[in-house]
């Protein structure tokens, strides 16, 4: 996600940074920071997009499903997965 500066109306608030549609805000001293969406979002809107640092297939999943080691997408046909 690309980092942007917060809008002018949020400049005086506890907003730290804006990432896409999400805003990082200070909740309080006990809970710390969190991501919030400042407005209503439509169904299907992308709120956060980021490439994962790593893909890991669980041992249980590895027994059942063949996946690409680079992206964890299923490989082969449906018949080969059964």
GROMACS .gro file of N, CA and C in nm:
model
  246
    1UNK      N    1   0.084  -0.118   0.000
    1UNK     CA    2   0.000   0.000   0.000
    1UNK      C    3   0.088   0.123   0.000
    2UNK      N    4   0.046   0.221  -0.070
    2UNK     CA    5   0.125   0.342  -0.081
    2UNK      C    6   0.088   0.438   0.031
    3UNK      N    7   0.188   0.494   0.099
    3UNK     CA    8   0.164   0.583   0.210
    3UNK      C    9   0.134   0.723   0.160
    4UNK      N   10   0.034   0.786   0.220
    4UNK     CA   11  -0.003   0.922   0.185
    4UNK      C   12  -0.009   1.004   0.312
    5UNK      N   13  -0.008   1.137   0.298
    5UNK     CA   14  -0.025   1.225   0.413
    5UNK      C   15  -0.172   1.233   0.448
    6UNK      N   16  -0.205   1.250   0.576
    6UNK     CA   17  -0.346   1.259   0.612
    6UNK      C   18  -0.408   1.386   0.557
    7UNK      N   19  -0.538   1.385   0.532
    7UNK     CA   20  -0.605   1.505   0.483
    7UNK      C   21  -0.596   1.617   0.586
    8UNK      N   22  -0.614   1.741   0.542
    8UNK     CA   23  -0.601   1.858   0.628
    8UNK      C   24  -0.693   1.850   0.750
    9UNK      N   25  -0.815   1.797   0.733
    9UNK     CA   26  -0.908   1.793   0.846
    9UNK      C   27  -0.863   1.696   0.954
   10UNK      N   28  -0.770   1.607   0.923
   10UNK     CA   29  -0.720   1.511   1.022
   10UNK      C   30  -0.584   1.550   1.078
   11UNK      N   31  -0.529   1.660   1.030
   11UNK     CA   32  -0.394   1.700   1.068
   11UNK      C   33  -0.380   1.722   1.218
   12UNK      N   34  -0.482   1.776   1.284
   12UNK     CA   35  -0.473   1.803   1.427
   12UNK      C   36  -0.514   1.686   1.514
   13UNK      N   37  -0.565   1.579   1.455
   13UNK     CA   38  -0.611   1.465   1.535
   13UNK      C   39  -0.495   1.371   1.565
   14UNK      N   40  -0.528   1.257   1.622
   14UNK     CA   41  -0.425   1.159   1.658
   14UNK      C   42  -0.390   1.068   1.541
   15UNK      N   43  -0.417   1.112   1.417
   15UNK     CA   44  -0.387   1.032   1.299
   15UNK      C   45  -0.238   1.036   1.271
   16UNK      N   46  -0.178   0.921   1.252
   16UNK     CA   47  -0.036   0.913   1.222
   16UNK      C   48  -0.010   0.914   1.072
   17UNK      N   49  -0.073   0.822   1.000
   17UNK     CA   50  -0.050   0.808   0.855
   17UNK      C   51  -0.175   0.754   0.789
   18UNK      N   52  -0.178   0.770   0.657
   18UNK     CA   53  -0.289   0.716   0.579
   18UNK      C   54  -0.232   0.614   0.481
   19UNK      N   55  -0.293   0.496   0.472
   19UNK     CA   56  -0.252   0.390   0.382
   19UNK      C   57  -0.374   0.352   0.299
   20UNK      N   58  -0.379   0.392   0.173
   20UNK     CA   59  -0.495   0.363   0.090
   20UNK      C   60  -0.619   0.424   0.152
   21UNK      N   61  -0.722   0.342   0.176
   21UNK     CA   62  -0.846   0.391   0.237
   21UNK      C   63  -0.838   0.387   0.390
   22UNK      N   64  -0.733   0.330   0.445
   22UNK     CA   65  -0.721   0.314   0.590
   22UNK      C   66  -0.637   0.425   0.651
   23UNK      N   67  -0.671   0.459   0.776
   23UNK     CA   68  -0.597   0.560   0.850
   23UNK      C   69  -0.546   0.496   0.978
   24UNK      N   70  -0.420   0.518   1.009
   24UNK     CA   71  -0.363   0.469   1.134
   24UNK      C   72  -0.394   0.573   1.241
   25UNK      N   73  -0.460   0.531   1.348
   25UNK     CA   74  -0.496   0.622   1.457
   25UNK      C   75  -0.450   0.565   1.591
   26UNK      N   76  -0.420   0.656   1.683
   26UNK     CA   77  -0.390   0.616   1.821
   26UNK      C   78  -0.522   0.589   1.892
   27UNK      N   79  -0.539   0.468   1.944
   27UNK     CA   80  -0.662   0.435   2.016
   27UNK      C   81  -0.653   0.493   2.158
   28UNK      N   82  -0.560   0.446   2.235
   28UNK     CA   83  -0.530   0.498   2.369
   28UNK      C   84  -0.398   0.436   2.414
   29UNK      N   85  -0.356   0.467   2.536
   29UNK     CA   86  -0.227   0.418   2.584
   29UNK      C   87  -0.224   0.267   2.601
   30UNK      N   88  -0.338   0.206   2.631
   30UNK     CA   89  -0.341   0.062   2.652
   30UNK      C   90  -0.349  -0.017   2.523
   31UNK      N   91  -0.424   0.035   2.424
   31UNK     CA   92  -0.444  -0.039   2.300
   31UNK      C   93  -0.349   0.000   2.189
   32UNK      N   94  -0.289   0.116   2.194
   32UNK     CA   95  -0.195   0.157   2.089
   32UNK      C   96  -0.263   0.203   1.962
   33UNK      N   97  -0.201   0.174   1.848
   33UNK     CA   98  -0.253   0.220   1.719
   33UNK      C   99  -0.339   0.113   1.652
   34UNK      N  100  -0.425   0.160   1.560
   34UNK     CA  101  -0.509   0.068   1.484
   34UNK      C  102  -0.546   0.128   1.351
   35UNK      N  103  -0.588   0.044   1.257
   35UNK     CA  104  -0.634   0.091   1.127
   35UNK      C  105  -0.783   0.114   1.132
   36UNK      N  106  -0.827   0.227   1.081
   36UNK     CA  107  -0.969   0.257   1.071
   36UNK      C  108  -0.999   0.304   0.930
   37UNK      N  109  -1.125   0.294   0.892
   37UNK     CA  110  -1.172   0.345   0.764
   37UNK      C  111  -1.259   0.466   0.797
   38UNK      N  112  -1.222   0.586   0.752
   38UNK     CA  113  -1.290   0.708   0.796
   38UNK      C  114  -1.429   0.731   0.738
   39UNK      N  115  -1.469   0.655   0.639
   39UNK     CA  116  -1.600   0.675   0.577
   39UNK      C  117  -1.660   0.539   0.542
   40UNK      N  118  -1.788   0.540   0.510
   40UNK     CA  119  -1.852   0.416   0.466
   40UNK      C  120  -1.786   0.368   0.337
   41UNK      N  121  -1.766   0.240   0.328
   41UNK     CA  122  -1.707   0.181   0.208
   41UNK      C  123  -1.812   0.097   0.137
   42UNK      N  124  -1.803   0.092   0.007
   42UNK     CA  125  -1.896   0.011  -0.070
   42UNK      C  126  -1.850  -0.135  -0.068
   43UNK      N  127  -1.946  -0.226  -0.085
   43UNK     CA  128  -1.914  -0.368  -0.091
   43UNK      C  129  -1.814  -0.393  -0.202
   44UNK      N  130  -1.707  -0.462  -0.173
   44UNK     CA  131  -1.606  -0.495  -0.273
   44UNK      C  132  -1.494  -0.394  -0.286
   45UNK      N  133  -1.501  -0.280  -0.215
   45UNK     CA  134  -1.393  -0.181  -0.220
   45UNK      C  135  -1.265  -0.242  -0.162
   46UNK      N  136  -1.152  -0.208  -0.220
   46UNK     CA  137  -1.023  -0.251  -0.167
   46UNK      C  138  -0.983  -0.153  -0.059
   47UNK      N  139  -0.968  -0.202   0.064
   47UNK     CA  140  -0.929  -0.116   0.175
   47UNK      C  141  -0.780  -0.121   0.200
   48UNK      N  142  -0.719  -0.235   0.172
   48UNK     CA  143  -0.576  -0.253   0.199
   48UNK      C  144  -0.522  -0.351   0.096
   49UNK      N  145  -0.411  -0.318   0.035
   49UNK     CA  146  -0.349  -0.409  -0.061
   49UNK      C  147  -0.199  -0.407  -0.034
   50UNK      N  148  -0.145  -0.525  -0.011
   50UNK     CA  149  -0.003  -0.535   0.019
   50UNK      C  150   0.043  -0.675  -0.016
   51UNK      N  151   0.163  -0.686  -0.074
   51UNK     CA  152   0.220  -0.818  -0.101
   51UNK      C  153   0.270  -0.879   0.028
   52UNK      N  154   0.243  -1.007   0.051
   52UNK     CA  155   0.292  -1.072   0.173
   52UNK      C  156   0.444  -1.081   0.172
   53UNK      N  157   0.503  -1.081   0.290
   53UNK     CA  158   0.648  -1.098   0.300
   53UNK      C  159   0.687  -1.242   0.273
   54UNK      N  160   0.601  -1.337   0.310
   54UNK     CA  161   0.629  -1.478   0.289
   54UNK      C  162   0.499  -1.556   0.277
   55UNK      N  163   0.504  -1.665   0.204
   55UNK     CA  164   0.390  -1.757   0.194
   55UNK      C  165   0.431  -1.886   0.264
   56UNK      N  166   0.345  -1.937   0.348
   56UNK     CA  167   0.374  -2.061   0.418
   56UNK      C  168   0.251  -2.151   0.412
   57UNK      N  169   0.268  -2.271   0.363
   57UNK     CA  170   0.158  -2.367   0.360
   57UNK      C  171   0.166  -2.451   0.487
   58UNK      N  172   0.055  -2.466   0.554
   58UNK     CA  173   0.053  -2.543   0.678
   58UNK      C  174   0.075  -2.691   0.648
   59UNK      N  175   0.130  -2.766   0.744
   59UNK     CA  176   0.152  -2.909   0.723
   59UNK      C  177   0.023  -2.985   0.689
   60UNK      N  178  -0.088  -2.947   0.753
   60UNK     CA  179  -0.215  -3.013   0.725
   60UNK      C  180  -0.258  -2.987   0.581
   61UNK      N  181  -0.246  -2.863   0.536
   61UNK     CA  182  -0.281  -2.827   0.399
   61UNK      C  183  -0.188  -2.897   0.299
   62UNK      N  184  -0.063  -2.910   0.336
   62UNK     CA  185   0.036  -2.973   0.247
   62UNK      C  186  -0.001  -3.118   0.216
   63UNK      N  187  -0.065  -3.185   0.312
   63UNK     CA  188  -0.107  -3.324   0.292
   63UNK      C  189  -0.222  -3.335   0.193
   64UNK      N  190  -0.303  -3.228   0.181
   64UNK     CA  191  -0.426  -3.232   0.102
   64UNK      C  192  -0.419  -3.161  -0.033
   65UNK      N  193  -0.337  -3.056  -0.043
   65UNK     CA  194  -0.341  -2.969  -0.160
   65UNK      C  195  -0.202  -2.944  -0.215
   66UNK      N  196  -0.187  -2.957  -0.348
   66UNK     CA  197  -0.061  -2.925  -0.415
   66UNK      C  198  -0.066  -2.778  -0.454
   67UNK      N  199   0.035  -2.700  -0.409
   67UNK     CA  200   0.037  -2.557  -0.441
   67UNK      C  201   0.174  -2.516  -0.494
   68UNK      N  202   0.177  -2.402  -0.560
   68UNK     CA  203   0.302  -2.343  -0.606
   68UNK      C  204   0.380  -2.296  -0.483
   69UNK      N  205   0.509  -2.327  -0.478
   69UNK     CA  206   0.589  -2.287  -0.363
   69UNK      C  207   0.617  -2.137  -0.362
   70UNK      N  208   0.601  -2.069  -0.475
   70UNK     CA  209   0.627  -1.925  -0.483
   70UNK      C  210   0.507  -1.841  -0.439
   71UNK      N  211   0.384  -1.889  -0.468
   71UNK     CA  212   0.267  -1.805  -0.440
   71UNK      C  213   0.153  -1.876  -0.367
   72UNK      N  214   0.168  -2.004  -0.339
   72UNK     CA  215   0.067  -2.086  -0.269
   72UNK      C  216  -0.066  -2.098  -0.343
   73UNK      N  217  -0.067  -2.076  -0.473
   73UNK     CA  218  -0.189  -2.100  -0.552
   73UNK      C  219  -0.195  -2.248  -0.588
   74UNK      N  220  -0.315  -2.306  -0.587
   74UNK     CA  221  -0.326  -2.448  -0.624
   74UNK      C  222  -0.274  -2.473  -0.766
   75UNK      N  223  -0.206  -2.585  -0.784
   75UNK     CA  224  -0.154  -2.623  -0.915
   75UNK      C  225  -0.214  -2.756  -0.955
   76UNK      N  226  -0.214  -2.784  -1.084
   76UNK     CA  227  -0.271  -2.908  -1.134
   76UNK      C  228  -0.420  -2.898  -1.151
   77UNK      N  229  -0.478  -3.010  -1.186
   77UNK     CA  230  -0.621  -3.015  -1.210
   77UNK      C  231  -0.695  -3.051  -1.081
   78UNK      N  232  -0.826  -3.039  -1.086
   78UNK     CA  233  -0.907  -3.079  -0.972
   78UNK      C  234  -0.889  -3.227  -0.943
   79UNK      N  235  -0.879  -3.306  -1.049
   79UNK     CA  236  -0.860  -3.451  -1.032
   79UNK      C  237  -0.729  -3.482  -0.960
   80UNK      N  238  -0.621  -3.407  -0.991
   80UNK     CA  239  -0.493  -3.432  -0.926
   80UNK      C  240  -0.495  -3.390  -0.779
   81UNK      N  241  -0.583  -3.299  -0.742
   81UNK     CA  242  -0.594  -3.255  -0.603
   81UNK      C  243  -0.672  -3.356  -0.519
   82UNK      N  244  -0.755  -3.438  -0.585
   82UNK     CA  245  -0.832  -3.537  -0.511
   82UNK      C  246  -0.751  -3.662  -0.496
   0.00000   0.00000   0.00000
